[in-house]
Every structure is written in C-alpha cells, then in structure tokens.
PDB file of C-alpha atoms in Angstrom:
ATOM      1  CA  UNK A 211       5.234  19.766   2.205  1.00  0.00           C
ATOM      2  CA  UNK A 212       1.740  19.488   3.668  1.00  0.00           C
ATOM      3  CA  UNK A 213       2.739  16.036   5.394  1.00  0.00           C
ATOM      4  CA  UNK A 214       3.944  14.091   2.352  1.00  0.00           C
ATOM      5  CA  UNK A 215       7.264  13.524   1.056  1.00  0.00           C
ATOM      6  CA  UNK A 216       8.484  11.760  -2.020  1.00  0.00           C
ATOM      7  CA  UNK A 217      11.089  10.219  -2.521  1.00  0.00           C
ATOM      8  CA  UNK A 218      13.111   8.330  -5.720  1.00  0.00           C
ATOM      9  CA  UNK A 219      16.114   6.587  -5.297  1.00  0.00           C
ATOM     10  CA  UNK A 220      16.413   4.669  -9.191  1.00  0.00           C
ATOM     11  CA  UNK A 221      13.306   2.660 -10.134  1.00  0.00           C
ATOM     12  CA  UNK A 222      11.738   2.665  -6.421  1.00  0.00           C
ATOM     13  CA  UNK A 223       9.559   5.812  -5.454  1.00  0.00           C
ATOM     14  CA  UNK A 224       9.208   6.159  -1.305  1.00  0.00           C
ATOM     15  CA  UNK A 225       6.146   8.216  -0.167  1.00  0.00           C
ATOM     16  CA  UNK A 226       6.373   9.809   3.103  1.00  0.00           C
ATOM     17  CA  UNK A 227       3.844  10.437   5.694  1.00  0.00           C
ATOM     18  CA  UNK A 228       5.805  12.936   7.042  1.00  0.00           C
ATOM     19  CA  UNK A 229       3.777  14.680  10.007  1.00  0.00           C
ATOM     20  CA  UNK A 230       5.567  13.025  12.801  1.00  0.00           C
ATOM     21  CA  UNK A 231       4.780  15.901  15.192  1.00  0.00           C
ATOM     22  CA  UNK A 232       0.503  14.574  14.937  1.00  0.00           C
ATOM     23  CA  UNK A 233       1.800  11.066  14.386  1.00  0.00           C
ATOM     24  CA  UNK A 234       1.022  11.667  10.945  1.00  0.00           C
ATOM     25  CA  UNK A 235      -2.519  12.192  11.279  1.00  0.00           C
ATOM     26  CA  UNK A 236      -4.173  12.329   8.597  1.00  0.00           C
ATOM     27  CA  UNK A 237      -5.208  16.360   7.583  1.00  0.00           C
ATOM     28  CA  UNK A 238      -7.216  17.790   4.786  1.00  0.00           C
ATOM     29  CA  UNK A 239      -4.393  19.521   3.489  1.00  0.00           C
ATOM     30  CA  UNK A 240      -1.997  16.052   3.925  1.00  0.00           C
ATOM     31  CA  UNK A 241      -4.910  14.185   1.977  1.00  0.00           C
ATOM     32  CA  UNK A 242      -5.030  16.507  -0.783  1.00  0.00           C
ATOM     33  CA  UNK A 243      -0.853  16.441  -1.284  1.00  0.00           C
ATOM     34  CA  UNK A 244      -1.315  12.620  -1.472  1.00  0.00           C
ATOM     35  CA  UNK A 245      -3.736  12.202  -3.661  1.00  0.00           C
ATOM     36  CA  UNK A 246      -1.496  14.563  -6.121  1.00  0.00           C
ATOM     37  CA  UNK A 247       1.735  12.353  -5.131  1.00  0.00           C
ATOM     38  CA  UNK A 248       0.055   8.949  -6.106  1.00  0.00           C
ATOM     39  CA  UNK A 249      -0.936  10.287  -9.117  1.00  0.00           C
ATOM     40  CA  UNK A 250       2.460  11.832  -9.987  1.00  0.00           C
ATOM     41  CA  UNK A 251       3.785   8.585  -9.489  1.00  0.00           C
ATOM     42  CA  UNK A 252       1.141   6.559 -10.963  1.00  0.00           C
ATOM     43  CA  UNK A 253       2.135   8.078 -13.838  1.00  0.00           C
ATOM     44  CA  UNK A 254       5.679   8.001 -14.181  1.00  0.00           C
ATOM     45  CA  UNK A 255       6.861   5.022 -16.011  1.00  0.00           C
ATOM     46  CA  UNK A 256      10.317   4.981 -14.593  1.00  0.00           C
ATOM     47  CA  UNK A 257       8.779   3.960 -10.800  1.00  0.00           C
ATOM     48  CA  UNK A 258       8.727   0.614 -10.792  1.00  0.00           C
ATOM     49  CA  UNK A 259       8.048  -0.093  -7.230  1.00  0.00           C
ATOM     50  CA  UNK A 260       6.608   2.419  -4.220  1.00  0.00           C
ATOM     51  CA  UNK A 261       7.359   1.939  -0.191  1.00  0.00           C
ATOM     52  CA  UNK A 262       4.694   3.773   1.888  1.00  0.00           C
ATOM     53  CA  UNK A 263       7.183   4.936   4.947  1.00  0.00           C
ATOM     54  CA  UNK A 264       6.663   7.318   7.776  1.00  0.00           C
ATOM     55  CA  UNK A 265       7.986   9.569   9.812  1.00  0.00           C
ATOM     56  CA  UNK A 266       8.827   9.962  13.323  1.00  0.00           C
ATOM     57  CA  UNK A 267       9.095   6.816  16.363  1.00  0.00           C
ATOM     58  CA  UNK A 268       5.639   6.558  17.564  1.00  0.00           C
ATOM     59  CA  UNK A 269       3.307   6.003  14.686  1.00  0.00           C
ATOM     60  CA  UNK A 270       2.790   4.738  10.978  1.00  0.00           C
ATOM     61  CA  UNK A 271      -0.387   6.801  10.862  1.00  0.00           C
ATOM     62  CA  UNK A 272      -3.040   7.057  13.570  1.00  0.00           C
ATOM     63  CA  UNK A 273      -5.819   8.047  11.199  1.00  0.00           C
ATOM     64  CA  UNK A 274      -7.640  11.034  10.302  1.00  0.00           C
ATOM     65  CA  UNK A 275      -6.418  14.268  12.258  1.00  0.00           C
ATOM     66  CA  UNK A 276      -9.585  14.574  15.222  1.00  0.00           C
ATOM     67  CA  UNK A 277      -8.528  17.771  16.468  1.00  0.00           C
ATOM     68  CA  UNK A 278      -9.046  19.041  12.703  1.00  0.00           C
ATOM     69  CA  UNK A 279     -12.564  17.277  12.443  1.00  0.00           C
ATOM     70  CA  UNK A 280     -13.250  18.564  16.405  1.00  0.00           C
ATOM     71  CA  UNK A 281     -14.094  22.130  14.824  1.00  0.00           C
ATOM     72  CA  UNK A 282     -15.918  21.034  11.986  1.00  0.00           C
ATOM     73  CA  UNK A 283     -19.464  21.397  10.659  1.00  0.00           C
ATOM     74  CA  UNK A 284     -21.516  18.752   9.215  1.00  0.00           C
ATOM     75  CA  UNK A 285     -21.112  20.251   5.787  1.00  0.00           C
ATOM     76  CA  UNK A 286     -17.561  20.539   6.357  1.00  0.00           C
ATOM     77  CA  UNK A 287     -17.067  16.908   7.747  1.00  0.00           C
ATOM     78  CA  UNK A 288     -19.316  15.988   4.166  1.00  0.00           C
ATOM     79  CA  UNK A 289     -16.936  18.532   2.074  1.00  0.00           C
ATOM     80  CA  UNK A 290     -13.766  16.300   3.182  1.00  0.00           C
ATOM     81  CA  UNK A 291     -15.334  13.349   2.323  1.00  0.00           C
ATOM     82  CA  UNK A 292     -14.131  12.965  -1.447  1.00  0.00           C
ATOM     83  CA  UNK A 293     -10.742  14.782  -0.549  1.00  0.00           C
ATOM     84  CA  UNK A 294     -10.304  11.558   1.837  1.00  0.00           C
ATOM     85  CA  UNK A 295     -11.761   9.029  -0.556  1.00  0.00           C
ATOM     86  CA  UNK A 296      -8.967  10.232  -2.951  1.00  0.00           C
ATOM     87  CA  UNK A 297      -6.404   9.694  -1.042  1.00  0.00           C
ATOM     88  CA  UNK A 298      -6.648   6.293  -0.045  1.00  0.00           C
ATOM     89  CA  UNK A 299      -7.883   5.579  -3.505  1.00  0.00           C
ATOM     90  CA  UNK A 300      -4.667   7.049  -4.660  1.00  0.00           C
ATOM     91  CA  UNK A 301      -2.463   4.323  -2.748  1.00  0.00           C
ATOM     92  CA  UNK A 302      -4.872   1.720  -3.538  1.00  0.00           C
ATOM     93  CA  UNK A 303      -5.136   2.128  -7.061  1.00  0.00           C
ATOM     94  CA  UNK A 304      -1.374   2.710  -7.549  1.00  0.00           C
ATOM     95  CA  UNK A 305      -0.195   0.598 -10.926  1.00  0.00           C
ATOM     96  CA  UNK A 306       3.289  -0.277  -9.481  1.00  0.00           C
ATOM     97  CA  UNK A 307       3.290  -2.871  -6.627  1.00  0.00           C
ATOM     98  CA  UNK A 308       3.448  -1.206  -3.147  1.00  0.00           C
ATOM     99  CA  UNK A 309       4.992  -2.090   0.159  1.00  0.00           C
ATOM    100  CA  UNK A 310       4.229  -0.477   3.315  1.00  0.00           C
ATOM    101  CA  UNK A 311       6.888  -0.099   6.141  1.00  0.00           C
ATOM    102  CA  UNK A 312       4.869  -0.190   9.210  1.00  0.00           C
ATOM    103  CA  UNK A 313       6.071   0.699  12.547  1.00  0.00           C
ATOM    104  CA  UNK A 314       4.633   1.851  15.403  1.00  0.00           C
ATOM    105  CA  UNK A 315       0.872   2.981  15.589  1.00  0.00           C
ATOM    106  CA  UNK A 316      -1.425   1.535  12.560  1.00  0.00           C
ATOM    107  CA  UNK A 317      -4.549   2.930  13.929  1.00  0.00           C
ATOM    108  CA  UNK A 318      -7.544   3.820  11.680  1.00  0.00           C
ATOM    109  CA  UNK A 319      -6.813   4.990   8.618  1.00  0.00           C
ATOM    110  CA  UNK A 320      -3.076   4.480   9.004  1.00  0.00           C
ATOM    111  CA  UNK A 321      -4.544   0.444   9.256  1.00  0.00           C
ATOM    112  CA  UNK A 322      -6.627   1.147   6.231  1.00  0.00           C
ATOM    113  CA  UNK A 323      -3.181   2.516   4.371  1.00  0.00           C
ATOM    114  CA  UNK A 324      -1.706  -0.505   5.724  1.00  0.00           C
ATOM    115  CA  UNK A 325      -4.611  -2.648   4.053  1.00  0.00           C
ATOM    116  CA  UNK A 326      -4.368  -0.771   0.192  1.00  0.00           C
ATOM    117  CA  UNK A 327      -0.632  -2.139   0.093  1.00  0.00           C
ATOM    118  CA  UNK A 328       0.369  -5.411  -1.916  1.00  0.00           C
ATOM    119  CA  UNK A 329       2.616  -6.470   1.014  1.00  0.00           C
ATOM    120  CA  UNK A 330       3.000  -5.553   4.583  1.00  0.00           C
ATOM    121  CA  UNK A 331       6.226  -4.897   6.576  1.00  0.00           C
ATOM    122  CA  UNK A 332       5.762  -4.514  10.189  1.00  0.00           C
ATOM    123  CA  UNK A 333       8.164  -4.449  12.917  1.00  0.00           C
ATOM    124  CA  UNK A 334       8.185  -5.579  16.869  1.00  0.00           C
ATOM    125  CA  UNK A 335       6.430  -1.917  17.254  1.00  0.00           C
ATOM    126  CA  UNK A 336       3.492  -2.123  15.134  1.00  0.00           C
ATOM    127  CA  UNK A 337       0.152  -1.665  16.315  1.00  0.00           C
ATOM    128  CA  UNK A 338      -2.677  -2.297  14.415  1.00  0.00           C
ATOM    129  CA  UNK A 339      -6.685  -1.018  14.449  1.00  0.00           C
ATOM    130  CA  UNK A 340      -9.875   0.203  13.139  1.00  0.00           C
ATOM    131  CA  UNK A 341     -11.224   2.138  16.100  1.00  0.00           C
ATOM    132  CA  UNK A 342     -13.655   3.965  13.969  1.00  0.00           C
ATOM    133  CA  UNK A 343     -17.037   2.519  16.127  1.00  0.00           C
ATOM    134  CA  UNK A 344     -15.606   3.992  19.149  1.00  0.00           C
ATOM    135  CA  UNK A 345     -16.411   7.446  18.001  1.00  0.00           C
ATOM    136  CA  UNK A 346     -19.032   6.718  16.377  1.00  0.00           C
ATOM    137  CA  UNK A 347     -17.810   6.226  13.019  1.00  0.00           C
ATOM    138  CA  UNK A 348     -17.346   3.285   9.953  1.00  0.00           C
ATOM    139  CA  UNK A 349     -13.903   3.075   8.701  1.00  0.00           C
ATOM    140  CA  UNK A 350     -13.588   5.161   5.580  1.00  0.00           C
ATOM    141  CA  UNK A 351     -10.708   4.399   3.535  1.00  0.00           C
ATOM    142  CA  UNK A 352     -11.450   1.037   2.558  1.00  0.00           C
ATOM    143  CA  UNK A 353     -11.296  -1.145   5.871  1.00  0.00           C
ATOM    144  CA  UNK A 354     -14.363  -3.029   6.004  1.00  0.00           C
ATOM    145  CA  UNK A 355     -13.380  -4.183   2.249  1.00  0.00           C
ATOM    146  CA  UNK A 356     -10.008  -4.563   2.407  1.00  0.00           C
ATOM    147  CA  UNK A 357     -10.200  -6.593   6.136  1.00  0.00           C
ATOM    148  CA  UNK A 358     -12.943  -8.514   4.760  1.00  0.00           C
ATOM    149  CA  UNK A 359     -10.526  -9.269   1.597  1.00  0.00           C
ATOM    150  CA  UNK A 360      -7.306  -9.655   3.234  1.00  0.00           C
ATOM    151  CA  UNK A 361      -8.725 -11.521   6.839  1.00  0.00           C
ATOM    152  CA  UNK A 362     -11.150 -13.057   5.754  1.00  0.00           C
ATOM    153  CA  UNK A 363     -14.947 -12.291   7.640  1.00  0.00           C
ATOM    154  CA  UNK A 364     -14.437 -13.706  11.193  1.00  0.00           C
ATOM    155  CA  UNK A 365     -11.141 -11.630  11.390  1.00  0.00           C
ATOM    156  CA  UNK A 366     -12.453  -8.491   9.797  1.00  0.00           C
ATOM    157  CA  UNK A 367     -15.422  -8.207  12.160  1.00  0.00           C
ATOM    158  CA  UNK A 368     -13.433  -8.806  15.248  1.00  0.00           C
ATOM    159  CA  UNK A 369     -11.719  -5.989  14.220  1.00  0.00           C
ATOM    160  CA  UNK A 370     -13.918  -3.665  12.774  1.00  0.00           C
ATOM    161  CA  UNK A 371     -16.731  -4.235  15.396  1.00  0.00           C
ATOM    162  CA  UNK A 372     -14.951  -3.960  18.646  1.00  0.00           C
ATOM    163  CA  UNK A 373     -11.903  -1.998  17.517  1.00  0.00           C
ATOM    164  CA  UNK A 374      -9.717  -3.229  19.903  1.00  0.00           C
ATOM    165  CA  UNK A 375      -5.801  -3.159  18.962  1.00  0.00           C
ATOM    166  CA  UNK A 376      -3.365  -6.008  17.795  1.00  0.00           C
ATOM    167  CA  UNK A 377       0.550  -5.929  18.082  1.00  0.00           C
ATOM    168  CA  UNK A 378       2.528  -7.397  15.146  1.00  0.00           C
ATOM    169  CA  UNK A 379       2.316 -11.414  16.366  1.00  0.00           C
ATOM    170  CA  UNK A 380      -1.472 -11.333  15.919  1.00  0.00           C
ATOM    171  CA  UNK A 381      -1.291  -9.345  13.314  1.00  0.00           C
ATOM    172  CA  UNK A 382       1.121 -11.580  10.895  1.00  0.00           C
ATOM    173  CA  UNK A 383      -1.417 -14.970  12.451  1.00  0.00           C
ATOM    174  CA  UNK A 384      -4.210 -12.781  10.832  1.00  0.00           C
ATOM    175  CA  UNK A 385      -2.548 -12.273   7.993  1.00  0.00           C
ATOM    176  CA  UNK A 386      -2.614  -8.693   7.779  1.00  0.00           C
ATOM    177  CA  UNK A 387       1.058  -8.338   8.080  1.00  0.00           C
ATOM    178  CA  UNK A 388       3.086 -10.284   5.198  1.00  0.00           C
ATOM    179  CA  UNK A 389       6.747  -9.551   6.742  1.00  0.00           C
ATOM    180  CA  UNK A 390       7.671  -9.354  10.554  1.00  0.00           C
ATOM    181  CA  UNK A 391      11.433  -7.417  11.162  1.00  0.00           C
ATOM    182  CA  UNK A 392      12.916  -6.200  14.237  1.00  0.00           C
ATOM    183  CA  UNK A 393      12.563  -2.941  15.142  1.00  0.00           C
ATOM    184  CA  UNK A 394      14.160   0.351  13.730  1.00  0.00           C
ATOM    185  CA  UNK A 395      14.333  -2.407  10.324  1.00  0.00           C
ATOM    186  CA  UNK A 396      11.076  -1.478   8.444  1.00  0.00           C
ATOM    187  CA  UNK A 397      12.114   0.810   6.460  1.00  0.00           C
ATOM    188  CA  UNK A 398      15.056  -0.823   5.016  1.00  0.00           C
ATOM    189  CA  UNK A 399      13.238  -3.941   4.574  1.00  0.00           C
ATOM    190  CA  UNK A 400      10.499  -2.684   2.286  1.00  0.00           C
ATOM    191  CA  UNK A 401      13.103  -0.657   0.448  1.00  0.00           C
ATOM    192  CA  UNK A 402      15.057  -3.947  -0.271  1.00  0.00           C
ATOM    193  CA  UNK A 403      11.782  -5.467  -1.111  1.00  0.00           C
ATOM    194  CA  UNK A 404      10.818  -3.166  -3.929  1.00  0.00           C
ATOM    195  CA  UNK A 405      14.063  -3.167  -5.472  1.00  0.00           C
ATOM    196  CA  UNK A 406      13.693  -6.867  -6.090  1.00  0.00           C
ATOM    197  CA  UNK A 407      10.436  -6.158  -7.623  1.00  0.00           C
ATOM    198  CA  UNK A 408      12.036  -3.084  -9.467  1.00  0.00           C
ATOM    199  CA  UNK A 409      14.920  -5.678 -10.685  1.00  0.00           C
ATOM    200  CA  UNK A 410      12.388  -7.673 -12.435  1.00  0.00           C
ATOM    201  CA  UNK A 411      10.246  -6.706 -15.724  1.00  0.00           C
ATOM    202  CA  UNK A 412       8.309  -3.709 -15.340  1.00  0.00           C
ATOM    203  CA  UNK A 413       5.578  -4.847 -17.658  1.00  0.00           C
ATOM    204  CA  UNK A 414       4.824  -8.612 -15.968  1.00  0.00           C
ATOM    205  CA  UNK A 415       5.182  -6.990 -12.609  1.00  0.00           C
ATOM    206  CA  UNK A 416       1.765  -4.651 -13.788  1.00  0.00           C
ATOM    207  CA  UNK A 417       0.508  -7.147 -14.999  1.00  0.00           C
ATOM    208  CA  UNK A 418       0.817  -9.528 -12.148  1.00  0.00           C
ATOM    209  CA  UNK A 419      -0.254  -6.788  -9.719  1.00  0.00           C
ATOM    210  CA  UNK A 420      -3.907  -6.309 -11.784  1.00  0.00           C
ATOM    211  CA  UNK A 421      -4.859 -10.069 -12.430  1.00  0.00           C
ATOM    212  CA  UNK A 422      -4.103 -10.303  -8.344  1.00  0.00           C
ATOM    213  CA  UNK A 423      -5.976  -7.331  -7.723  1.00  0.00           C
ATOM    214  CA  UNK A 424      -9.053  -8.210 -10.279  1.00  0.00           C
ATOM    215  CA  UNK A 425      -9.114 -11.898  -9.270  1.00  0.00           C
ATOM    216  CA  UNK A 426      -9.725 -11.398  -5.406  1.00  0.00           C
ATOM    217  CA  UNK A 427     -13.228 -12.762  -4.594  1.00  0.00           C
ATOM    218  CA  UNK A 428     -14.227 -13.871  -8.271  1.00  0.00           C
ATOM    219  CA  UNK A 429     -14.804 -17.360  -9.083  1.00  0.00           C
ATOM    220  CA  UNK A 430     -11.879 -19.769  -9.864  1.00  0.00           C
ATOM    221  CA  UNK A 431     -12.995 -20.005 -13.738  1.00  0.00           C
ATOM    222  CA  UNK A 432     -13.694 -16.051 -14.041  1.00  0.00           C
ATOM    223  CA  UNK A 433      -9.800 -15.786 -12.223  1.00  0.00           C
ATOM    224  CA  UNK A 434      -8.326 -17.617 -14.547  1.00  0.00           C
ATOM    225  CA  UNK A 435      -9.262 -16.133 -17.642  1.00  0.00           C
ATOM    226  CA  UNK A 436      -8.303 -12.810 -15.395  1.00  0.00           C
ATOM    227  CA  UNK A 437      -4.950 -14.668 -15.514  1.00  0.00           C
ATOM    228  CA  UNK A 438      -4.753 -15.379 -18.918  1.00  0.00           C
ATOM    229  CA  UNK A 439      -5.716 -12.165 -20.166  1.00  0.00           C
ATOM    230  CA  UNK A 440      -2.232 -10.971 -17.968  1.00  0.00           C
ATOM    231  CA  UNK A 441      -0.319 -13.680 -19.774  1.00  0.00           C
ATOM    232  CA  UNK A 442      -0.789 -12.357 -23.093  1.00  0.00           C
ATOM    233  CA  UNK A 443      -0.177  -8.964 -22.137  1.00  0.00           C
ATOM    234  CA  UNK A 444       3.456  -9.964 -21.816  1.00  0.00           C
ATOM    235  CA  UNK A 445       3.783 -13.026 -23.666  1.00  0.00           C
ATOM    236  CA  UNK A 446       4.549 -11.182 -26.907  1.00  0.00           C
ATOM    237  CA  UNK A 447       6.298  -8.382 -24.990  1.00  0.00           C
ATOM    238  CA  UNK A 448       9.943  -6.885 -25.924  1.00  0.00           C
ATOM    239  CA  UNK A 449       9.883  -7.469 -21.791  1.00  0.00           C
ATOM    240  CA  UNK A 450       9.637 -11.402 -22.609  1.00  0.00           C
ATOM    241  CA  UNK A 451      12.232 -11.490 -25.487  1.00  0.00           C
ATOM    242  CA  UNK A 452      14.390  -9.766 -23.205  1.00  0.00           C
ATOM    243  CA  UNK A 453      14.253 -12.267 -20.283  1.00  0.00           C
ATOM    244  CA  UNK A 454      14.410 -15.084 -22.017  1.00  0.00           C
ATOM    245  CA  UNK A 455      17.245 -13.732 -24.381  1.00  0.00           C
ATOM    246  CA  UNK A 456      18.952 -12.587 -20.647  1.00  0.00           C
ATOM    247  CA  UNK A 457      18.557 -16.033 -19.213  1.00  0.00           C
ATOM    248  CA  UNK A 458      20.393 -18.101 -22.204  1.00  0.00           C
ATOM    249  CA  UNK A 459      23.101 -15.477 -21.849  1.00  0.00           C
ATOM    250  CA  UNK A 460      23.333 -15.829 -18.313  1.00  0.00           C
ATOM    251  CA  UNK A 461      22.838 -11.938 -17.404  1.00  0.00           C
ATOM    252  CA  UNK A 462      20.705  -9.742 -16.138  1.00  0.00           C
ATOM    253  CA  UNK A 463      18.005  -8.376 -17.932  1.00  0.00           C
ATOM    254  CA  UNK A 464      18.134  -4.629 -19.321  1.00  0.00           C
ATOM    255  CA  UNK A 465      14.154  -4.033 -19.423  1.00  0.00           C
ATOM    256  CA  UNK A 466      13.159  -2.168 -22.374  1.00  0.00           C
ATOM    257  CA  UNK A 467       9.810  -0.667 -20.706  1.00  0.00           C
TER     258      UNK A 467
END
C-alpha cells in the first residue's frame, strides 16, 4: 500500500519499504503512508521493538523518487517539503528502539533512514551515500545532523561534500554501520536483534533509548543528570520489581507494561 508495509510478528513491528520496482524510492504518496505507519506504531504499546526492512535485491532505498520531482514546480517541490520532513521524522522520533536491515543501495535518503536508526545492520551488499550536492541539493532528512552525530565532523563532510559512495567495510570503520552479516542475512539479523530488545523490559528499554538520544552532544554533567532522570523512571517501576523478583526465581521475566 503506497510503498509501505507493516508488519507484527509478537512484540517486534517490521516496516517495509516496499517499492522494489523504483528501488524504493522515496514518493510523495510512500512518504505520506510512512509518516501514518510510524505513528501507528509509535503508539501502540504492545511494539516493543521496530526493523526498518526493504524490499526487492538491489536497494535499501535510493532516496527521494527524481523522476517524481523531474515534473515538478517550485511550489510543488516546496509543497513536499513537510510531507518529507514527516517522514523521516517519523522513523527518527520512533519511542521503541529501531534497527535497520540494510542491503544493497543506501543512497540519499535511504542513507539518511539508515542514520535515524538506533543500530545498523548491513550486509556484504550495502552501499552507502549522500549524493544530494551532485544535483544540486543538501540532504533533507536529517544527514548533515545525523552524519555529523554518528561520524563525527571529518567523516560527515567527506561524505556529505563530495558524495561519493562507501561499501559496507568503510562503512562499519566509519561507524555508520553497527552490524556487518553476509549477504541475503539482513533481514533475519535485525529481526533477531529486536526480539532481544523486545525480551527485555519495555519501560527501561524507552527509557534507555531517550537518555541516549537526549544525551548526544550535551556536556558530560548535563548527560548524566539526562541519565539519572531515566533511572528513576524505572527504578520504582512494576518493570523493576518484576526483574528483580524474575532473577531470584531464576525465570524469565513476564513484563507488566
């Protein structure tokens, strides 16, 4: 449906760029169907965990759809603007902790969906870039801030200012992918991923996710009251009593959130 699927299989939620046949390109019409699916699941309490996945061979996501943009006006280019800006800002603000199952082509804004993940799962086909200078663009969905978070400045700007492209061995020395897997293993990999983090409590896992997310860039003191403020939003948790009840029984935990 309009080039995103979703997917639940217990407490883990799988979103689909599912336009294989434009190498999931990113359309107006796909944009707006993400945005709703992020918040659908950004609102169901049951999802514990999210894999971004796509379909197809050849490509993750190569970015926004040019052949849709080729016939556009300036007004119309400006009208898509916050339709765009709310789909990336629907991954990236997801509550749940999100992995991304990368394989294939990475290339603009299917990077920049790359970069609003928690952790990266690439395999031997991944190919990364933000080839937005090369006609004439900026990235748009968050790459210059989330390379300049995630790679550090040197790193960032080689990418973002010559736009050249990096296969998955660069890519995991730059840091930008987390996990390297053979190929045709992505998706598995990130599914088995979340389930761990779906297996532990849903309430410190949120919690974890926003002090990481707050702290980036802030100083050390300011991060660790960021920190503390997570602590005590589980410390006193049913979430707590439960996992420390579950480890002196020696069983697993039956989360009450």
């Amino acid at each position: 449906m309009d080039g995103v699927t979703l997917r639940r299989d217990g407490h883990v939620a799988e979103i689909v760029l599912d336009r294989a046949e434009a190498l999931n390109a990113l359309s107006t019409a796909m944009a707006r169907r993400l945005a709703a699916v992020c918040a659908e699941v950004a609102a169901d309490a049951g999802v514990r965990a999210v894999v971004l996945s796509a379909a197809g061979a050849k490509a993750f996501c190569v970015g926004a759809d040019l052949k849709e943009r080729n016939s556009m006006s300036d007004a119309d280019l400006l009208a898509q603007r916050p339709v765009f800006r709310a789909a990336f800002g629907g991954v990236l603000d997801l509550p749940q902790p999100v992995v991304a199952a990368v394989h294939g082509y990475a290339l603009g804004g299917g990077c920049e969906f790359a970069l609003s993940c928690d952790l990266v799962v690439a395999d031997e086909s991944a190919v990364f870039g933000l080839p937005e200078v090369g006609v004439g663009l900026v990235p748009g969905g968050g790459g210059t801030q989330l390379a300049l978070r995630r790679l550090g400045p040197g790193r960032a700007a080689d990418l973002v200012l010559t736009g050249r492209r990096i296969g998955v061995e660069e890519a995991v020395a730059y840091g930008l992918v987390d996990r390297r897997v053979p190929a045709g293993t992505v998706r598995e990999e990130a599914l088995t991923i979340a389930a761990t983090i779906a297996g532990n409590s849903p309430t410190a896992v949120r919690a974890a996710k926003r002090a990481l997310r707050l702290g980036a860039g802030v100083p050390l003191a300011a991060g660790l009251d960021i920190e503390d403020n997570a602590w005590r939003t589980v410390a006193f948790s049913a979430d707590r009593r439960e996992g420390i009840a579950a480890f002196a029984e020696k069983r697993k935990p039956r989360w009450p959130s």
